[in-house]
Amino acid sequence: MKSSKRKVIQILYIDDELNNLLAFKAAFRREFEIYTAQSANEGLKLLQEIPVQIIISDQRMPGCSGVEFFRSIVDRYPDPIRILITGYTDSEALIDAINNGHIYRYLSKPWDEMELRNAIHNAFDTYQTRKQLQVNYEELQKTNDELSRFTYSLSHDLRSPLMSILGIIKLSKIEQSVVDPNGYLDIIEQSVNKLDGFILKVIEYYQNSRSENLSETIEFDTLLSEIVENFKLQNNTINYQTAIEQPVPFRGDSFRISVIFNNLISNAVKYQRVDELVPAIWVKVNVDSSRALITLGDNGIGILNEHLDQIFKLFFRAKNTKRTGNGIGLYIVKDALTKIGGTISVQSKLNKGTVFEISIPNLAVEERVLCE
């Protein structure tokens, strides 16, 4: 049976009084691997040669105090846990050292052996926890890098052949070079479009989750006009109505606001009623110095009342329609709003339509306050 060996704690103890160094070694040499120094310079030389987990220093030393020493090494040697021993009440220096992370804790001098032993073990536990967090962070960073490569693969390696398939299908229809009495080409085209739409949503979700928040000047009239024009090209049977009131400048994240509009309008287009003579989507935007209040509605199939508190969940799909989506769009909307400090609410009546109300903070007011 293999015996588990506890890792030996390596300690550097700095004190200008030799008796204190000898007393420390005598008390703890059987438990820890101990290195001693009688000055800050001597301690620094040892740090350059020997990796230690804990540094203990006396506060009052000639030439360089313990706090000053810890402050000077914190950037070069951030990992070791620092303990200060002092026989004097130097409250300002101690408060500064603790607040700025220069020391883990301080003990009174002369030190109590049991108290110092407990402090060392607690400090070592903190050291191990920090090192594990660092390992976890590096693994997370590696995972994020792999996710970035995967998303790149989605946007290029997967979409390229899909676009080729769609191109061939459209060409065959134009040239009428394929006899397709059963409509198989249409089925293939619909399936490819559905798959491509799902890939685009995954890419959009990734971009939304990874992008930094931006603060840009936004003209809602211009932004919304461009978005609506794109949807008109896809479906020109819908009556789009927009009303913008923006008497003051608005600053916000144009990428995420565009994502919000695109997903909500896309859903409104997708879930129109087939028997509606005048399908309509309307958007109202009212901007003031503190926020943009947006109302986006349609006269589509509506949402079941029992689903209203679930529609923003990832991969949720409504049951009152055969036109099932991918369950990502509204989740992205809620996530994007959360990241920019916005809110959203929804009201809906079955076979009557749905209305979303959105509030987005105007960052222009925050920037004015900062500059005043």
Coordinates of C-alpha atoms in Angstrom, one line a residue:
M1 CA 0.0 0.0 0.0
K2 CA 1.4 3.4 -1.0
S3 CA 1.7 6.0 1.7
S4 CA 0.4 9.5 0.9
K5 CA 3.1 12.0 1.7
R6 CA 2.0 15.5 2.7
K7 CA 3.8 18.3 0.8
V8 CA 6.5 20.0 2.9
I9 CA 5.7 23.7 3.5
Q10 CA 8.7 25.9 2.5
I11 CA 9.0 29.0 4.6
L12 CA 11.3 32.0 4.4
Y13 CA 11.6 33.9 7.8
I14 CA 13.2 37.3 7.8
D15 CA 14.3 39.0 11.1
D16 CA 17.3 41.1 11.9
E17 CA 17.5 39.5 15.4
L18 CA 19.4 36.2 15.2
N19 CA 17.8 34.8 18.4
N20 CA 14.3 35.1 16.8
L21 CA 15.5 33.2 13.7
L22 CA 17.1 30.5 15.9
A23 CA 13.9 30.2 18.1
F24 CA 11.8 29.8 15.0
K25 CA 14.0 27.1 13.5
A26 CA 14.1 25.2 16.8
A27 CA 10.2 25.3 17.1
F28 CA 9.3 24.4 13.5
R29 CA 12.3 22.6 11.8
R30 CA 10.7 19.2 12.2
E31 CA 7.5 20.3 10.5
F32 CA 8.6 22.7 7.8
E33 CA 11.4 23.4 5.4
I34 CA 12.8 26.6 6.8
Y35 CA 15.0 29.3 5.3
T36 CA 16.1 32.4 7.3
A37 CA 17.5 35.8 6.5
Q38 CA 18.7 38.7 8.7
S39 CA 17.8 41.5 6.2
A40 CA 15.5 42.3 3.4
N41 CA 18.3 42.1 0.8
E42 CA 19.3 38.7 2.1
G43 CA 15.7 37.5 1.9
L44 CA 15.4 38.8 -1.7
K45 CA 18.4 36.8 -2.7
L46 CA 17.0 33.6 -1.2
L47 CA 13.7 34.2 -3.0
Q48 CA 15.5 34.4 -6.3
E49 CA 17.0 30.9 -5.7
I50 CA 14.4 29.0 -3.7
P51 CA 10.6 28.7 -4.3
V52 CA 8.7 29.2 -1.0
Q53 CA 5.0 29.1 -0.2
I54 CA 5.1 31.4 2.9
I55 CA 7.2 34.4 3.8
I56 CA 7.3 35.6 7.4
S57 CA 8.9 39.0 8.2
D58 CA 9.5 41.1 11.2
Q59 CA 8.2 44.7 10.7
R60 CA 10.9 46.7 12.4
M61 CA 14.2 46.0 10.6
P62 CA 17.0 48.5 9.8
G63 CA 16.9 49.9 6.2
C64 CA 13.7 48.3 5.1
S65 CA 10.5 47.5 7.2
G66 CA 8.6 44.3 6.7
V67 CA 5.7 46.2 5.0
E68 CA 8.1 47.9 2.6
F69 CA 9.7 44.6 1.8
F70 CA 6.4 42.9 1.0
R71 CA 5.3 45.9 -1.1
S72 CA 8.5 45.7 -3.1
I73 CA 8.2 42.0 -3.9
V74 CA 4.4 41.6 -4.5
D75 CA 4.7 42.1 -8.3
R76 CA 7.7 39.8 -8.8
Y77 CA 6.7 37.2 -6.3
P78 CA 2.9 37.3 -6.1
D79 CA 2.3 33.7 -5.1
P80 CA 3.9 33.3 -1.6
I81 CA 1.6 34.1 1.3
R82 CA 3.0 36.9 3.4
I83 CA 2.7 37.1 7.2
L84 CA 4.0 40.1 9.2
I85 CA 5.2 39.9 12.8
T86 CA 5.4 43.1 14.8
G87 CA 5.9 44.2 18.3
Y88 CA 4.7 47.7 17.7
T89 CA 1.4 49.3 17.0
D90 CA 1.8 50.7 13.5
S91 CA -1.8 50.8 12.5
E92 CA -1.6 52.9 9.4
A93 CA 1.1 50.8 7.8
L94 CA -0.7 47.6 8.7
I95 CA -4.0 48.8 7.3
D96 CA -2.4 49.9 4.1
A97 CA -0.5 46.6 3.8
I98 CA -3.7 44.5 4.4
N99 CA -5.9 46.6 2.1
N100 CA -3.4 46.5 -0.8
G101 CA -2.8 42.7 -0.5
H102 CA 0.8 43.1 0.7
I103 CA 0.2 40.8 3.7
Y104 CA -2.2 37.9 4.5
R105 CA -2.2 38.6 8.2
Y106 CA -0.1 39.9 11.0
L107 CA 0.8 38.5 14.4
S108 CA 2.0 40.2 17.6
K109 CA 5.6 39.8 18.8
P110 CA 6.7 37.8 20.7
W111 CA 4.7 35.2 18.7
D112 CA 2.8 32.4 20.3
E113 CA 4.0 29.0 18.9
M114 CA 0.5 27.5 18.5
E115 CA -1.0 30.7 17.0
L116 CA 1.9 30.9 14.5
R117 CA 1.6 27.3 13.6
N118 CA -2.1 27.7 12.9
A119 CA -1.4 30.8 10.9
I120 CA 1.2 28.9 8.8
H121 CA -1.2 26.1 8.0
N122 CA -4.1 28.4 7.2
A123 CA -1.7 30.4 4.9
F124 CA -0.6 27.3 3.1
D125 CA -4.3 26.3 2.6
T126 CA -4.8 29.7 1.0
Y127 CA -1.7 29.2 -1.1
Q128 CA -3.0 25.9 -2.4
T129 CA -6.5 27.3 -3.1
R130 CA -5.0 30.2 -5.1
K131 CA -2.8 27.9 -7.1
Q132 CA -5.8 25.6 -7.9
L133 CA -7.8 28.6 -9.0
Q134 CA -4.9 29.6 -11.2
V135 CA -4.9 26.1 -12.8
N136 CA -8.7 26.2 -13.2
Y137 CA -8.4 29.7 -14.8
E138 CA -5.8 28.4 -17.3
E139 CA -8.0 25.4 -18.1
L140 CA -11.0 27.7 -18.6
Q141 CA -8.9 29.9 -20.9
K142 CA -7.9 26.8 -22.9
T143 CA -11.5 25.8 -23.2
N144 CA -12.5 29.2 -24.4
D145 CA -9.8 29.1 -27.0
E146 CA -11.0 25.7 -28.2
L147 CA -14.6 27.1 -28.3
S148 CA -13.3 30.0 -30.4
R149 CA -11.8 27.6 -32.9
F150 CA -15.0 25.5 -32.9
T151 CA -17.1 28.6 -33.6
Y152 CA -14.8 29.6 -36.4
S153 CA -15.2 26.1 -37.8
L154 CA -19.0 26.5 -37.6
S155 CA -19.0 29.8 -39.4
H156 CA -16.6 28.7 -42.2
D157 CA -16.1 25.0 -42.5
L158 CA -19.7 24.0 -42.0
R159 CA -21.5 26.9 -43.6
S160 CA -19.4 26.8 -46.8
P161 CA -20.7 23.4 -48.0
L162 CA -24.2 24.3 -46.9
M163 CA -24.1 27.4 -49.1
S164 CA -22.8 25.2 -52.0
I165 CA -25.7 22.9 -51.6
L166 CA -28.2 25.8 -51.7
G167 CA -26.4 27.2 -54.7
I168 CA -26.7 24.0 -56.6
I169 CA -30.4 23.6 -55.7
K170 CA -31.2 27.1 -56.9
L171 CA -29.2 26.6 -60.1
S172 CA -31.0 23.3 -60.8
K173 CA -34.4 25.1 -60.4
I174 CA -33.4 28.0 -62.6
E175 CA -32.1 25.6 -65.4
Q176 CA -34.9 23.1 -64.7
S177 CA -32.2 20.4 -65.2
V178 CA -33.6 18.1 -62.5
V179 CA -37.0 16.4 -62.7
D180 CA -38.4 16.5 -59.2
P181 CA -42.1 15.6 -59.2
N182 CA -42.1 14.8 -55.5
G183 CA -40.6 18.1 -54.4
Y184 CA -37.5 16.5 -52.9
L185 CA -35.3 19.5 -53.8
D186 CA -37.7 21.8 -51.8
I187 CA -37.4 19.5 -48.8
I188 CA -33.6 19.5 -49.0
E189 CA -33.6 23.3 -49.4
Q190 CA -35.8 23.8 -46.3
S191 CA -33.6 21.4 -44.3
V192 CA -30.4 23.1 -45.3
N193 CA -31.9 26.6 -44.5
K194 CA -33.0 25.3 -41.1
L195 CA -29.5 23.9 -40.4
D196 CA -27.9 27.1 -41.5
G197 CA -30.2 29.2 -39.4
F198 CA -29.3 27.1 -36.3
I199 CA -25.6 27.5 -37.0
L200 CA -26.0 31.3 -37.3
K201 CA -27.8 31.3 -33.9
V202 CA -25.0 29.4 -32.3
I203 CA -22.5 31.9 -33.7
E204 CA -24.7 34.8 -32.6
Y205 CA -24.9 33.3 -29.1
Y206 CA -21.1 32.9 -28.9
Q207 CA -20.5 36.5 -30.1
N208 CA -23.0 37.9 -27.6
S209 CA -21.4 35.9 -24.7
R210 CA -17.8 36.8 -25.5
S211 CA -18.1 40.4 -26.8
E212 CA -17.2 43.3 -24.5
N213 CA -19.9 45.9 -23.8
L214 CA -19.6 48.9 -26.1
S215 CA -20.8 52.5 -25.8
E216 CA -21.6 54.0 -29.2
T217 CA -23.8 56.7 -30.5
I218 CA -27.0 55.1 -31.9
E219 CA -29.6 56.6 -34.2
F220 CA -32.5 54.3 -33.8
D221 CA -34.1 55.5 -37.0
T222 CA -31.1 54.5 -39.1
L223 CA -30.5 51.2 -37.2
L224 CA -34.1 50.1 -37.4
S225 CA -34.5 51.1 -41.0
E226 CA -31.6 48.9 -42.1
I227 CA -32.9 45.9 -40.1
V228 CA -36.5 46.3 -41.4
E229 CA -35.3 46.6 -45.0
N230 CA -33.5 43.2 -44.7
F231 CA -36.6 41.5 -43.4
K232 CA -38.7 43.1 -46.3
L233 CA -36.4 41.3 -48.7
Q234 CA -37.2 38.0 -47.1
N235 CA -41.0 38.6 -46.8
N236 CA -42.6 41.6 -48.4
T237 CA -46.2 40.6 -47.5
I238 CA -45.8 41.9 -44.0
N239 CA -46.8 45.5 -43.1
Y240 CA -43.9 47.0 -41.1
Q241 CA -44.7 50.1 -39.0
T242 CA -42.0 52.1 -37.1
A243 CA -42.3 55.1 -34.9
I244 CA -39.1 56.7 -33.5
E245 CA -38.9 59.5 -31.1
Q246 CA -35.3 60.4 -30.2
P247 CA -35.0 64.0 -29.1
V248 CA -31.8 63.3 -27.2
P249 CA -28.5 61.5 -28.0
F250 CA -28.4 57.8 -27.1
R251 CA -25.3 55.7 -26.4
G252 CA -25.3 52.0 -26.1
D253 CA -24.1 48.7 -27.5
S254 CA -25.2 48.7 -31.1
F255 CA -24.2 45.1 -31.7
R256 CA -26.4 43.7 -28.9
I257 CA -29.3 46.1 -29.7
S258 CA -29.2 44.9 -33.3
V259 CA -29.2 41.3 -32.0
I260 CA -32.3 42.1 -29.9
F261 CA -34.2 43.7 -32.8
N262 CA -33.2 41.0 -35.3
N263 CA -34.3 38.1 -33.1
L264 CA -37.6 39.6 -32.0
I265 CA -38.6 40.7 -35.6
S266 CA -37.5 37.3 -36.9
N267 CA -39.8 35.6 -34.5
A268 CA -42.6 38.0 -35.4
V269 CA -42.2 37.1 -39.1
K270 CA -41.9 33.4 -38.4
Y271 CA -45.0 33.1 -36.3
Q272 CA -47.5 35.1 -38.4
R273 CA -51.0 33.6 -38.9
V274 CA -51.6 32.1 -42.3
D275 CA -55.2 33.3 -42.3
E276 CA -54.2 36.9 -41.4
L277 CA -55.2 39.2 -44.3
V278 CA -52.9 42.1 -43.2
P279 CA -49.9 40.6 -41.3
A280 CA -48.2 43.4 -39.4
I281 CA -45.2 44.1 -37.2
W282 CA -44.8 47.4 -35.4
V283 CA -41.9 48.9 -33.5
K284 CA -42.1 52.0 -31.3
V285 CA -38.9 53.6 -29.8
N286 CA -39.0 56.5 -27.3
V287 CA -35.7 57.8 -26.1
D288 CA -35.1 60.1 -23.2
S289 CA -32.0 61.0 -21.2
S290 CA -32.1 57.9 -19.1
R291 CA -33.3 55.1 -21.4
A292 CA -34.8 53.8 -24.6
L293 CA -38.2 52.3 -24.2
I294 CA -39.0 50.0 -27.1
T295 CA -42.4 48.3 -27.9
L296 CA -42.4 45.6 -30.5
G297 CA -45.6 43.8 -31.4
D298 CA -47.3 41.7 -34.1
N299 CA -50.7 40.2 -34.9
G300 CA -49.4 36.6 -35.2
I301 CA -50.3 33.4 -33.6
G302 CA -49.5 34.5 -30.0
I303 CA -48.1 32.6 -27.1
L304 CA -49.9 30.3 -24.8
N305 CA -50.2 31.9 -21.3
E306 CA -48.6 28.9 -19.7
H307 CA -45.5 29.5 -21.8
L308 CA -44.9 33.2 -21.1
D309 CA -42.6 32.5 -18.2
Q310 CA -40.5 30.0 -20.1
I311 CA -40.0 31.5 -23.6
F312 CA -36.6 33.0 -22.6
K313 CA -35.2 29.7 -21.5
L314 CA -32.6 28.1 -23.7
F315 CA -34.0 25.6 -26.2
F316 CA -37.6 26.2 -25.2
R317 CA -40.1 25.6 -28.0
A318 CA -43.8 26.5 -28.0
K319 CA -46.4 23.8 -28.5
N320 CA -49.1 25.8 -30.3
T321 CA -47.4 25.9 -33.7
K322 CA -45.9 23.5 -36.2
R323 CA -43.3 26.1 -37.2
T324 CA -40.9 25.1 -34.5
G325 CA -37.8 27.3 -33.9
N326 CA -34.4 26.3 -32.5
G327 CA -35.2 27.7 -29.0
I328 CA -32.2 30.0 -29.0
G329 CA -33.4 33.4 -30.3
L330 CA -35.3 34.7 -27.2
Y331 CA -32.7 33.3 -24.9
I332 CA -30.1 35.4 -26.8
V333 CA -32.4 38.4 -26.5
K334 CA -32.7 38.1 -22.7
D335 CA -28.9 37.4 -22.3
A336 CA -28.0 40.4 -24.4
L337 CA -30.3 42.7 -22.4
T338 CA -28.9 41.4 -19.2
K339 CA -25.4 42.2 -20.3
I340 CA -26.3 45.8 -21.1
G341 CA -28.5 46.3 -18.1
G342 CA -31.8 46.2 -19.9
T343 CA -35.2 44.5 -19.1
I344 CA -37.9 42.9 -21.2
S345 CA -41.5 41.9 -20.5
V346 CA -44.1 40.2 -22.8
Q347 CA -47.9 40.2 -23.2
S348 CA -49.6 37.9 -25.6
K349 CA -53.1 36.7 -26.6
L350 CA -53.6 33.4 -28.5
N351 CA -54.3 34.1 -32.2
K352 CA -54.2 37.8 -31.6
G353 CA -50.5 38.6 -31.3
T354 CA -47.6 39.4 -29.0
V355 CA -46.1 42.6 -27.6
F356 CA -42.6 42.9 -26.1
E357 CA -41.7 45.9 -24.0
I358 CA -37.9 46.6 -23.6
S359 CA -36.0 49.1 -21.6
I360 CA -32.3 49.9 -22.3
P361 CA -30.2 52.3 -20.2
N362 CA -28.9 55.4 -22.0
L363 CA -25.2 55.4 -21.4
A364 CA -24.9 59.0 -22.5
V365 CA -26.2 60.1 -19.1
E366 CA -23.6 58.0 -17.2
E367 CA -20.8 59.5 -19.3
R368 CA -22.0 63.0 -18.6
V369 CA -22.0 62.3 -14.9
L370 CA -18.4 61.0 -15.1
C371 CA -17.2 64.1 -16.9
E372 CA -18.9 66.6 -14.6

